[in-house]
Coordinates of N, CA, C and O and ligand atoms in Angstrom, one line a residue:
X1 N -22.5 24.1 -40.6 CA -22.2 24.0 -39.6 C -20.9 23.2 -39.3 O -20.6 22.6 -40.1
X2 N -20.0 24.0 -38.4 CA -18.4 23.9 -38.1 C -18.7 22.2 -37.6 O -19.1 21.7 -37.2
X3 N -17.5 21.5 -38.3 CA -17.1 19.8 -38.1 C -17.3 19.9 -36.5 O -17.4 18.7 -35.8
X4 N -16.4 20.8 -36.0 CA -16.2 20.6 -34.3 C -17.2 20.3 -33.4 O -17.7 19.5 -32.8
X5 N -18.7 20.4 -33.9 CA -19.6 20.5 -33.6 C -20.5 18.8 -33.4 O -20.7 18.7 -32.5
X6 N -20.0 18.9 -34.5 CA -20.2 17.3 -34.9 C -19.8 16.2 -34.2 O -19.6 15.4 -33.4
X7 N -18.2 16.6 -34.0 CA -17.2 15.8 -33.6 C -17.4 16.2 -31.8 O -17.4 14.7 -31.6
X8 N -17.9 17.1 -31.1 CA -18.2 16.8 -30.1 C -19.1 16.2 -29.8 O -19.3 15.4 -28.6
X9 N -20.0 16.3 -30.5 CA -21.3 15.1 -30.4 C -20.8 13.9 -30.7 O -21.7 13.4 -29.4
X10 N -20.2 13.7 -31.5 CA -20.0 12.0 -31.7 C -18.8 11.4 -30.6 O -19.4 10.4 -29.9
X11 N -18.2 12.2 -29.9 CA -17.2 12.0 -28.7 C -18.2 11.7 -27.1 O -17.9 11.0 -26.7
X12 N -19.1 12.7 -27.2 CA -20.4 12.6 -26.4 C -21.0 11.5 -26.2 O -21.2 10.9 -25.5
X13 N -21.6 10.9 -27.7 CA -22.4 9.8 -27.7 C -21.5 9.0 -27.5 O -22.1 7.4 -26.4
X14 N -20.3 8.9 -27.6 CA -19.2 7.4 -28.0 C -18.7 7.5 -26.2 O -19.4 6.2 -25.6
X15 N -18.6 8.4 -25.1 CA -18.3 8.0 -23.8 C -20.1 8.1 -23.3 O -19.5 7.0 -22.2
X16 N -21.1 8.1 -23.7 CA -22.0 8.1 -22.7 C -23.0 6.9 -23.3 O -23.1 6.4 -22.3
X17 N -23.0 6.6 -24.2 CA -24.1 5.5 -24.6 C -22.9 4.5 -25.5 O -23.7 3.4 -25.8
X18 N -22.2 4.6 -26.1 CA -21.1 3.7 -26.9 C -20.9 3.8 -28.5 O -21.6 4.6 -28.5
X19 N -19.5 3.3 -28.7 CA -19.5 3.5 -30.2 C -20.4 3.1 -30.8 O -20.8 3.6 -32.0
X20 N -21.5 2.6 -30.9 CA -22.2 1.2 -31.6 C -23.4 2.2 -31.9 O -24.0 3.0 -32.8
X21 N -24.0 3.0 -31.1 CA -25.0 4.3 -30.9 C -24.5 5.2 -31.6 O -25.9 5.8 -32.2
X22 N -23.6 5.8 -31.8 CA -23.1 6.8 -32.9 C -23.2 6.3 -34.0 O -23.4 6.5 -34.9
X23 N -22.3 5.3 -33.9 CA -22.6 4.4 -35.8 C -24.1 4.1 -35.8 O -24.4 4.4 -37.0
X24 N -24.8 3.8 -35.2 CA -26.3 3.8 -35.5 C -27.0 5.0 -36.1 O -27.6 5.0 -36.6
X25 N -26.4 6.1 -35.0 CA -27.7 7.4 -35.3 C -26.5 7.9 -36.8 O -27.6 8.5 -37.0
X26 N -25.5 7.6 -37.0 CA -25.2 8.1 -38.3 C -26.0 7.3 -39.5 O -26.3 7.9 -40.1
X27 N -25.7 6.1 -39.1 CA -26.6 5.6 -40.1 C -28.2 5.6 -40.7 O -28.5 5.7 -41.4
X28 N -29.0 5.7 -39.2 CA -30.0 6.2 -39.3 C -30.2 7.9 -39.8 O -31.2 7.8 -40.6
X29 N -29.2 8.4 -39.7 CA -29.0 10.2 -40.1 C -29.1 9.6 -42.1 O -28.6 10.4 -42.7
X30 N -28.6 8.5 -42.8 CA -28.3 7.8 -43.7 C -26.7 8.0 -43.8 O -26.6 8.6 -45.4
X31 N -26.1 8.0 -43.3 CA -24.9 8.3 -43.3 C -23.3 6.8 -42.9 O -24.3 5.9 -42.3
X32 N -22.5 6.9 -43.8 CA -21.3 6.2 -43.2 C -21.5 6.1 -41.9 O -21.0 6.7 -41.2
X33 N -21.3 4.9 -41.3 CA -21.3 4.8 -39.6 C -19.6 4.9 -39.4 O -19.2 5.0 -38.2
X34 N -18.8 5.2 -40.4 CA -17.2 5.4 -40.2 C -17.5 6.8 -40.2 O -15.9 7.2 -40.6
X35 N -18.3 7.9 -41.3 CA -17.9 9.2 -41.2 C -16.8 9.8 -40.3 O -17.5 9.6 -39.6
X36 N -16.8 10.5 -40.7 CA -15.0 11.3 -40.0 C -14.9 12.5 -40.0 O -15.2 13.1 -41.0
X37 N -15.6 13.8 -38.7 CA -15.7 15.3 -38.7 C -14.2 15.8 -38.6 O -14.1 15.4 -37.2
X38 N -13.7 16.4 -39.0 CA -12.8 17.8 -38.5 C -13.1 19.0 -38.2 O -14.0 18.7 -38.8
X39 N -12.7 19.4 -36.9 CA -13.3 20.9 -36.6 C -13.8 21.9 -38.0 O -14.9 22.3 -37.7
X40 N -12.9 21.7 -38.4 CA -13.0 22.9 -39.6 C -14.2 23.0 -40.9 O -13.5 23.6 -41.6
X41 N -14.0 21.7 -40.9 CA -15.0 21.2 -42.4 C -16.1 21.8 -41.8 O -16.8 22.1 -41.2
X42 N -16.8 22.3 -43.4 CA -18.5 22.4 -43.4 C -19.3 21.0 -43.2 O -18.8 20.5 -44.2
X43 N -20.0 21.2 -42.7 CA -21.2 20.1 -42.7 C -22.4 21.1 -42.5 O -22.6 21.6 -41.8
X44 N -23.3 20.4 -43.7 CA -24.7 20.9 -44.0 C -25.4 21.3 -42.3 O -25.7 20.0 -41.8
X45 N -26.5 22.7 -42.5 CA -27.0 22.1 -41.2 C -28.0 21.2 -40.8 O -28.1 20.6 -40.2
X46 N -28.4 20.8 -42.2 CA -29.6 19.5 -42.7 C -28.8 18.5 -41.8 O -29.5 17.6 -41.0
X47 N -27.9 18.1 -42.1 CA -27.1 16.7 -41.5 C -26.8 16.9 -40.2 O -27.1 15.7 -39.7
X48 N -26.2 18.0 -39.7 CA -26.3 18.0 -38.6 C -27.5 17.9 -37.6 O -27.8 16.7 -36.7
X49 N -29.0 18.2 -37.9 CA -29.9 18.4 -37.5 C -30.5 17.3 -37.8 O -31.1 16.3 -36.7
X50 N -30.0 16.5 -38.8 CA -30.7 14.5 -38.8 C -30.0 13.9 -38.5 O -30.6 13.2 -37.6
X51 N -28.1 14.1 -37.5 CA -27.5 13.5 -37.0 C -28.7 12.8 -35.4 O -28.8 12.7 -34.7
X52 N -28.4 14.2 -35.0 CA -29.5 14.5 -34.2 C -30.2 14.2 -33.5 O -31.0 14.0 -32.3
X53 N -31.5 14.4 -34.5 CA -32.4 13.7 -34.4 C -32.8 12.1 -34.2 O -32.9 11.3 -33.6
X54 N -31.7 11.2 -34.8 CA -31.5 10.1 -35.3 C -31.0 9.8 -33.9 O -31.6 9.0 -33.1
X55 N -30.1 10.6 -33.3 CA -29.4 10.3 -32.0 C -30.4 10.3 -31.1 O -30.1 9.3 -30.3
X56 N -31.1 10.8 -31.0 CA -32.5 10.8 -29.7 C -33.2 9.2 -30.2 O -33.9 8.9 -29.1
X57 N -33.5 8.9 -31.6 CA -34.3 8.2 -31.4 C -33.3 6.9 -30.8 O -34.1 5.7 -30.0
X58 N -32.1 6.9 -31.1 CA -31.1 5.6 -31.1 C -30.7 5.7 -29.9 O -30.8 4.2 -28.7
X59 N -30.4 6.5 -28.4 CA -30.4 6.5 -27.9 C -31.7 7.1 -26.8 O -31.5 7.0 -25.1
X60 N -33.0 6.9 -27.4 CA -34.0 7.5 -26.5 C -34.1 8.5 -25.3 O -34.7 8.4 -24.6
X61 N -33.7 9.5 -26.0 CA -33.6 10.3 -25.0 C -34.5 11.7 -26.1 O -34.4 11.5 -27.5
X62 N -35.0 13.1 -25.0 CA -35.5 14.3 -26.1 C -34.7 14.9 -27.0 O -33.7 14.7 -26.2
X63 N -35.4 15.8 -27.3 CA -34.3 16.6 -28.0 C -33.8 17.7 -27.2 O -32.6 18.4 -27.1
X64 N -34.9 17.6 -25.9 CA -34.0 19.2 -24.7 C -33.4 18.1 -23.8 O -31.8 19.2 -23.7
X65 N -33.1 17.3 -23.7 CA -32.4 16.4 -23.0 C -31.1 16.2 -23.8 O -29.8 16.4 -23.1
X66 N -31.4 16.2 -24.9 CA -29.9 15.9 -26.4 C -29.1 17.9 -26.3 O -27.7 17.4 -25.8
X67 N -29.9 18.1 -26.0 CA -29.6 20.0 -26.2 C -28.5 20.3 -24.6 O -27.7 20.6 -24.8
X68 N -29.3 19.4 -23.5 CA -28.6 19.9 -22.5 C -27.3 18.9 -22.2 O -26.3 19.6 -22.1
X69 N -27.9 17.7 -22.7 CA -26.1 17.2 -22.7 C -25.0 17.2 -24.0 O -23.8 17.4 -23.5
X70 N -25.7 18.3 -24.6 CA -24.6 18.8 -25.9 C -23.7 20.2 -24.8 O -22.8 20.2 -24.8
X71 N -24.9 20.8 -24.2 CA -24.0 21.7 -24.0 C -23.3 21.4 -22.8 O -21.9 22.3 -22.6
X72 N -23.6 20.8 -22.0 CA -22.9 20.2 -21.0 C -21.4 19.8 -21.9 O -20.3 20.3 -21.2
X73 N -21.3 18.9 -22.3 CA -20.2 18.7 -23.3 C -19.4 19.6 -23.4 O -18.0 19.4 -23.8
X74 N -20.3 20.2 -24.3 CA -19.3 21.3 -25.1 C -18.5 22.0 -24.1 O -16.9 22.2 -24.3
X75 N -19.1 22.8 -23.2 CA -18.6 23.6 -22.6 C -17.5 23.3 -21.2 O -16.7 23.7 -21.0
X76 N -18.4 21.4 -20.9 CA -17.3 21.1 -19.5 C -15.7 20.4 -20.4 O -15.2 20.4 -19.3
X77 N -16.1 19.9 -20.8 CA -15.3 18.8 -21.8 C -14.5 19.5 -23.4 O -13.2 19.3 -23.1
X78 N -15.4 19.4 -24.1 CA -14.8 19.7 -25.4 C -13.9 20.9 -25.5 O -12.7 21.0 -25.9
X79 N -14.8 21.6 -25.4 CA -14.2 24.0 -25.3 C -12.7 23.5 -24.6 O -11.7 24.1 -24.9
X80 N -12.9 23.5 -23.4 CA -11.8 23.6 -22.4 C -10.5 23.0 -23.0 O -9.6 23.3 -22.9
X81 N -10.6 22.0 -24.0 CA -9.1 20.8 -24.7 C -9.1 21.8 -26.0 O -7.9 22.2 -26.3
X82 N -10.1 21.9 -26.7 CA -9.8 22.6 -27.9 C -9.6 23.9 -27.8 O -8.8 24.9 -29.0
X83 N -10.4 25.0 -27.4 CA -10.6 26.2 -27.3 C -10.1 26.9 -25.8 O -10.9 27.9 -25.8
X84 N -9.0 26.2 -24.6 CA -9.0 27.3 -23.8 C -8.6 28.9 -23.7 O -9.2 29.4 -22.4
X85 N -7.7 28.7 -25.3 CA -7.7 30.1 -24.8 C -9.2 31.3 -24.3 O -8.8 32.4 -23.9
X86 N -10.1 30.8 -25.0 CA -10.9 31.4 -25.0 C -11.9 31.7 -23.5 O -12.8 32.5 -23.1
X87 N -11.3 30.8 -22.8 CA -12.1 31.3 -21.0 C -11.5 31.7 -20.6 O -11.6 32.3 -19.5
X88 N -9.8 32.2 -21.0 CA -8.7 32.8 -20.1 C -10.0 34.4 -20.4 O -10.2 34.9 -20.5
X89 N -9.0 34.8 -18.8 CA -9.8 36.2 -18.6 C -11.4 36.2 -17.8 O -11.8 37.3 -17.6
X90 N -11.7 35.2 -18.4 CA -13.4 35.1 -17.3 C -13.6 34.4 -16.3 O -13.1 32.7 -16.5
X91 N -13.7 34.7 -15.3 CA -13.5 33.8 -14.1 C -15.3 33.6 -13.5 O -15.2 32.8 -12.0
X92 N -15.9 34.2 -14.2 CA -17.8 34.0 -13.5 C -18.6 34.0 -14.8 O -18.2 33.7 -16.4
X93 N -19.3 33.1 -14.6 CA -20.5 32.6 -15.6 C -20.8 33.8 -16.7 O -20.8 33.9 -17.9
X94 N -20.9 34.9 -16.1 CA -21.6 36.0 -16.6 C -20.5 36.8 -17.0 O -20.4 37.0 -18.4
X95 N -19.3 36.8 -16.9 CA -18.4 37.6 -17.3 C -17.5 36.5 -19.1 O -17.8 36.4 -20.2
X96 N -18.2 35.2 -19.0 CA -17.5 34.1 -20.6 C -19.2 34.7 -20.8 O -19.0 34.6 -22.4
X97 N -20.5 34.3 -20.3 CA -21.6 34.8 -21.8 C -21.3 36.0 -22.1 O -21.5 36.7 -23.6
X98 N -20.8 37.2 -21.6 CA -20.8 38.4 -22.1 C -19.8 38.2 -23.1 O -19.7 39.5 -24.2
X99 N -19.1 37.6 -23.3 CA -17.8 37.3 -24.3 C -18.4 36.9 -25.7 O -17.4 36.4 -26.7
X100 N -19.4 36.0 -25.2 CA -19.6 34.7 -26.8 C -20.0 35.5 -27.8 O -19.9 35.1 -28.8
X101 N -20.5 36.6 -27.7 CA -20.6 37.2 -29.0 C -19.3 37.9 -30.0 O -19.0 36.9 -30.9
X102 N -18.5 38.4 -29.3 CA -16.9 38.1 -29.9 C -16.5 37.4 -30.0 O -15.8 37.3 -31.2
X103 N -16.9 36.0 -29.2 CA -15.9 35.0 -29.2 C -16.2 34.0 -30.9 O -15.4 33.9 -31.8
X104 N -17.7 34.4 -30.8 CA -18.4 33.9 -32.4 C -18.1 34.8 -33.3 O -17.6 34.3 -34.8
X105 N -17.6 35.6 -33.3 CA -17.1 36.8 -34.0 C -15.9 36.5 -34.6 O -15.5 36.1 -36.0
X106 N -15.0 36.4 -33.8 CA -13.7 36.2 -34.1 C -13.4 34.5 -34.2 O -12.4 34.2 -35.3
X107 N -14.0 34.0 -33.7 CA -13.5 31.9 -34.2 C -13.9 31.9 -35.5 O -13.2 30.9 -36.1
X108 N -14.6 32.4 -35.7 CA -15.4 32.2 -37.3 C -15.0 33.1 -38.4 O -15.1 32.7 -39.8
X109 N -14.1 34.0 -38.1 CA -13.8 35.4 -38.8 C -13.4 35.0 -40.1 O -13.2 35.0 -41.2
X110 N -11.8 33.9 -40.3 CA -11.1 33.4 -41.1 C -11.9 32.3 -41.8 O -11.1 31.5 -42.4
X111 N -12.8 32.4 -41.5 CA -13.4 30.6 -41.6 C -14.6 30.7 -43.0 O -15.5 31.5 -42.5
X112 N -14.7 30.2 -44.1 CA -15.3 30.4 -45.3 C -17.0 29.7 -44.7 O -16.9 28.8 -44.4
X113 N -17.7 30.9 -45.7 CA -18.9 29.4 -44.9 C -19.4 29.4 -43.4 O -20.2 28.9 -43.6
X114 N -18.9 29.9 -42.6 CA -19.3 30.1 -41.1 C -20.1 31.1 -41.1 O -20.3 32.6 -41.4
X115 N -21.6 30.5 -40.3 CA -22.6 31.3 -40.0 C -22.3 31.8 -38.5 O -23.4 30.7 -38.2
X116 N -21.6 32.5 -37.9 CA -21.9 32.0 -36.7 C -22.8 32.6 -35.6 O -23.4 33.7 -36.2
X117 N -23.8 32.3 -34.6 CA -24.5 32.3 -33.6 C -23.9 34.1 -33.2 O -22.7 33.8 -33.0
X118 N -25.2 35.1 -33.3 CA -24.5 36.5 -32.4 C -25.4 36.9 -31.5 O -26.5 35.9 -31.6
X119 N -24.9 37.6 -30.0 CA -25.6 37.6 -29.1 C -25.7 39.5 -28.5 O -24.9 40.0 -28.8
X120 N -27.3 39.8 -28.1 CA -26.6 40.9 -27.8 C -27.7 40.2 -26.2 O -28.1 39.6 -26.1
X121 N -27.1 41.5 -25.1 CA -27.3 41.8 -23.7 C -28.2 42.3 -23.4 O -27.9 43.8 -23.5
X122 N -28.9 42.3 -22.4 CA -29.9 43.6 -21.9 C -30.0 43.3 -20.7 O -30.0 41.8 -19.8
X123 N -30.0 44.2 -19.9 CA -30.0 44.3 -18.3 C -31.2 44.3 -17.6 O -31.5 45.5 -17.5
X124 N -32.3 43.8 -17.2 CA -33.2 43.8 -16.2 C -33.2 44.0 -15.2 O -33.5 45.3 -14.2
X125 N -32.3 43.7 -14.2 CA -31.7 43.9 -13.2 C -30.6 43.9 -13.1 O -29.5 42.9 -13.9
X126 N -29.4 44.3 -11.7 CA -27.8 44.0 -11.7 C -27.6 42.4 -11.7 O -26.9 41.7 -12.3
X127 N -29.1 41.5 -11.6 CA -28.3 40.0 -11.5 C -29.5 39.3 -12.5 O -29.4 38.1 -13.3
X128 N -30.2 39.9 -13.4 CA -31.1 39.0 -14.4 C -30.9 39.8 -15.5 O -30.9 41.5 -16.3
X129 N -30.2 38.9 -17.0 CA -29.7 39.5 -17.8 C -30.6 38.7 -19.2 O -31.7 37.6 -18.9
X130 N -31.3 39.0 -20.0 CA -31.8 38.9 -21.2 C -30.6 38.5 -22.4 O -30.4 39.5 -22.8
X131 N -30.3 37.2 -23.0 CA -29.5 37.2 -24.0 C -30.2 36.9 -25.1 O -31.2 35.8 -25.3
X132 N -30.4 37.8 -26.2 CA -31.0 37.8 -27.1 C -29.7 36.8 -28.4 O -28.8 37.0 -28.5
X133 N -30.8 35.6 -29.3 CA -29.7 35.0 -29.9 C -30.0 35.1 -31.3 O -31.5 35.6 -31.3
X134 N -29.0 35.3 -32.4 CA -29.0 35.9 -33.4 C -28.9 35.0 -34.1 O -27.9 34.8 -34.6
X135 N -29.7 33.7 -34.8 CA -29.1 33.0 -35.9 C -30.9 32.6 -36.7 O -31.3 32.7 -36.0
X136 N -30.3 32.3 -38.1 CA -31.4 31.5 -38.7 C -31.6 30.0 -38.6 O -32.2 29.1 -38.7
X137 N -30.9 30.0 -37.6 CA -31.0 28.0 -36.9 C -32.2 27.4 -36.4 O -32.2 26.9 -36.2
X138 N -32.2 28.9 -35.3 CA -33.4 28.0 -34.4 C -33.0 26.8 -33.3 O -33.9 26.2 -32.9
X139 N -31.6 27.3 -32.6 CA -31.6 26.0 -32.0 C -31.1 27.1 -30.5 O -30.5 26.6 -29.9
X140 N -32.4 27.3 -30.4 CA -32.3 27.7 -29.0 C -32.3 26.9 -27.8 O -31.9 27.9 -26.9
X141 N -33.0 25.8 -28.0 CA -32.5 25.2 -26.9 C -31.4 24.7 -26.9 O -30.9 24.1 -25.4
X142 N -30.3 24.2 -27.8 CA -28.5 24.0 -27.7 C -28.3 25.7 -27.1 O -28.0 25.1 -25.8
X143 N -28.6 26.5 -27.1 CA -28.1 27.3 -26.5 C -28.6 27.4 -25.4 O -27.5 27.3 -24.3
X144 N -29.7 26.6 -24.9 CA -30.2 26.9 -23.5 C -29.2 25.6 -22.7 O -28.9 26.1 -21.7
X145 N -29.2 25.0 -23.5 CA -27.8 23.8 -22.7 C -26.7 24.3 -22.5 O -26.1 23.6 -21.5
X146 N -26.4 25.3 -23.2 CA -25.2 25.4 -23.6 C -24.7 26.7 -22.1 O -23.9 26.5 -21.6
X147 N -25.9 27.5 -21.8 CA -25.8 28.5 -21.2 C -25.8 27.9 -19.8 O -25.3 28.1 -18.6
X148 N -26.8 26.7 -19.5 CA -26.6 25.6 -18.3 C -25.1 24.7 -18.2 O -24.2 24.7 -16.9
X149 N -24.8 24.5 -18.9 CA -22.7 24.1 -19.2 C -22.0 25.5 -18.3 O -21.4 24.6 -17.4
X150 N -22.2 26.5 -18.9 CA -21.9 27.4 -18.6 C -21.7 27.8 -16.8 O -20.4 28.2 -16.0
X151 N -22.8 27.8 -16.1 CA -22.9 27.4 -15.1 C -22.4 26.5 -14.0 O -21.7 27.5 -13.5
X152 N -22.7 25.1 -14.9 CA -21.4 24.4 -13.9 C -20.4 24.6 -14.2 O -19.6 24.1 -13.0
X153 N -19.6 25.2 -15.1 CA -18.3 24.5 -15.3 C -18.0 26.1 -14.4 O -16.6 26.1 -13.6
X154 N -18.3 27.1 -14.0 CA -17.8 27.8 -13.1 C -18.9 27.6 -11.2 O -18.6 29.1 -10.5
X155 N -19.5 26.6 -11.4 CA -20.2 26.1 -10.3 C -21.1 27.1 -9.6 O -21.1 27.3 -8.2
X156 N -21.6 27.8 -10.6 CA -22.8 28.4 -10.4 C -24.0 28.1 -10.5 O -24.5 27.5 -11.7
X157 N -25.3 28.6 -9.3 CA -26.6 28.6 -9.6 C -27.3 29.2 -10.7 O -27.9 30.3 -10.2
X158 N -27.3 28.8 -11.4 CA -28.1 29.3 -12.6 C -29.3 29.1 -13.0 O -29.6 28.6 -13.0
X159 N -29.9 31.2 -12.8 CA -31.8 30.4 -13.1 C -32.0 30.6 -15.0 O -32.0 31.8 -15.3
X160 N -32.1 29.7 -15.9 CA -31.9 30.1 -17.1 C -33.4 29.7 -17.6 O -34.1 28.4 -17.6
X161 N -34.3 30.4 -18.2 CA -35.7 30.4 -19.0 C -35.4 30.9 -20.5 O -35.2 31.7 -20.2
X162 N -36.5 30.0 -21.1 CA -36.5 30.3 -22.5 C -37.9 31.7 -22.6 O -38.8 30.7 -21.7
X163 N -37.7 32.6 -22.7 CA -38.6 34.0 -22.4 C -39.6 33.1 -24.2 O -40.6 34.0 -24.9
X164 N -38.8 33.5 -25.5 CA -39.0 32.8 -26.5 C -38.2 32.4 -27.9 O -37.0 31.7 -27.3
X165 N -38.3 32.3 -29.0 CA -37.5 31.7 -29.8 C -35.7 32.1 -30.1 O -35.3 31.7 -30.7
X166 N -36.1 33.0 -29.7 CA -34.4 34.6 -29.6 C -34.1 34.8 -28.4 O -33.1 35.6 -28.3
X167 N -35.2 34.7 -27.1 CA -34.8 35.4 -25.3 C -34.0 34.0 -24.5 O -35.2 33.7 -24.8
X168 N -33.2 34.4 -23.9 CA -33.9 33.5 -23.3 C -33.1 34.2 -21.4 O -32.4 35.6 -22.3
X169 N -34.0 34.2 -20.3 CA -33.3 35.3 -19.2 C -32.5 34.4 -18.3 O -32.6 33.2 -18.0
X170 N -31.7 34.9 -17.9 CA -30.2 34.2 -17.3 C -30.5 35.1 -15.7 O -30.1 36.6 -15.9
X171 N -30.6 34.4 -14.6 CA -30.2 34.7 -13.6 C -29.4 34.4 -12.9 O -29.0 33.3 -12.5
X172 N -28.5 35.5 -12.1 CA -27.0 35.1 -11.9 C -27.2 35.3 -10.3 O -28.4 35.7 -9.6
X173 N -26.4 33.8 -9.8 CA -26.5 34.0 -8.2 C -25.8 35.8 -7.7 O -26.4 35.8 -6.6
X174 N -25.3 36.5 -8.2 CA -24.9 37.8 -7.9 C -24.2 38.7 -9.1 O -23.8 37.9 -10.4
Ligands
HEM201 C1 -16.0 29.0 -25.3 C2 -15.7 28.5 -26.4 C3 -16.7 28.4 -27.6 C4 -16.2 28.7 -29.0 C5 -14.7 28.2 -29.1 C6 -17.5 28.3 -30.0 C7 -17.4 28.2 -31.4 C8 -18.4 28.0 -32.2 C9 -18.4 27.6 -33.6 C10 -17.2 27.6 -34.3 C11 -19.3 27.2 -33.6 C12 -20.1 27.0 -35.9 C13 -20.4 28.1 -35.9 C14 -20.4 28.0 -37.7 O1 -20.6 27.0 -38.5 O2 -21.2 29.3 -38.2 C15 -20.6 27.5 -32.7 C16 -21.5 27.4 -32.2 C17 -22.6 27.7 -31.7 N1 -22.2 28.5 -30.1 FE1 -20.4 28.2 -29.8 N2 -18.6 28.4 -29.1 C18 -18.3 28.7 -27.9 C19 -19.0 28.4 -26.5 C20 -20.1 28.8 -26.4 C21 -21.1 28.6 -25.4 C22 -20.7 29.1 -24.2 C23 -22.6 29.1 -26.0 C24 -23.7 29.7 -25.8 C25 -23.7 30.2 -24.4 C26 -22.3 29.1 -27.2 C27 -23.2 28.6 -28.7 C28 -23.3 28.2 -29.7 C29 -24.8 28.1 -30.5 C30 -25.9 28.3 -30.0 C31 -24.1 27.4 -31.6 C32 -25.2 26.8 -32.4 C33 -25.0 27.8 -34.2 C34 -26.2 28.5 -34.1 O3 -27.1 28.3 -33.4 O4 -26.6 29.4 -35.0 N3 -21.2 28.3 -27.7 N4 -19.8 27.9 -31.5

């Protein structure tokens, strides 16, 4: 996975829990506490998962809490700084979420070894969308945290439900 994900995670843990908790998480995951991550570098998926599991132990939070905190931080703090252009032209959560399939395709097009998640969208009615998650990483809880983060970014009250390991239901306010 791209180093951007780990860099964002590190920023979040350092600002919410302190530098030492991040260092402990890296050490618990068997890495150097001074490990440094660049956005475009590749980090083994296993290592990323290991860091997330370690930080749950160190910060005493559940995987779901970690997924929600990550989704919130990525969408509301990290991506607006690093990837602001992708938010342009999307004025509602619905518009941003509908762009996410092509954003992930485009952002990783020229990057070797990237395996971006892809999405497709199905409508049950005008407010109820089924977002299908296509990735073999199995990170639907992180997807759910990200979708909630998008609702917060646009100050919209989204109802997000996990239907299965590859499907989320999102009900928009209008
Ligand atoms: C707005 C700017 C965004 C950018 C530039 C972006 C970019 C990226 C990049 C570069 C990766 C790593 C891919 C890889 O290493 O193969 C990633 C992973 C991921 N992104 Fe985004 N992302 C954005 C927003 C979102 C949003 C809003 C969602 C969900 C609604 C989302 C869902 C995911 C998920 C679930 C992953 C984990 C990888 C996987 O499950 O396979 N992203 N994203």
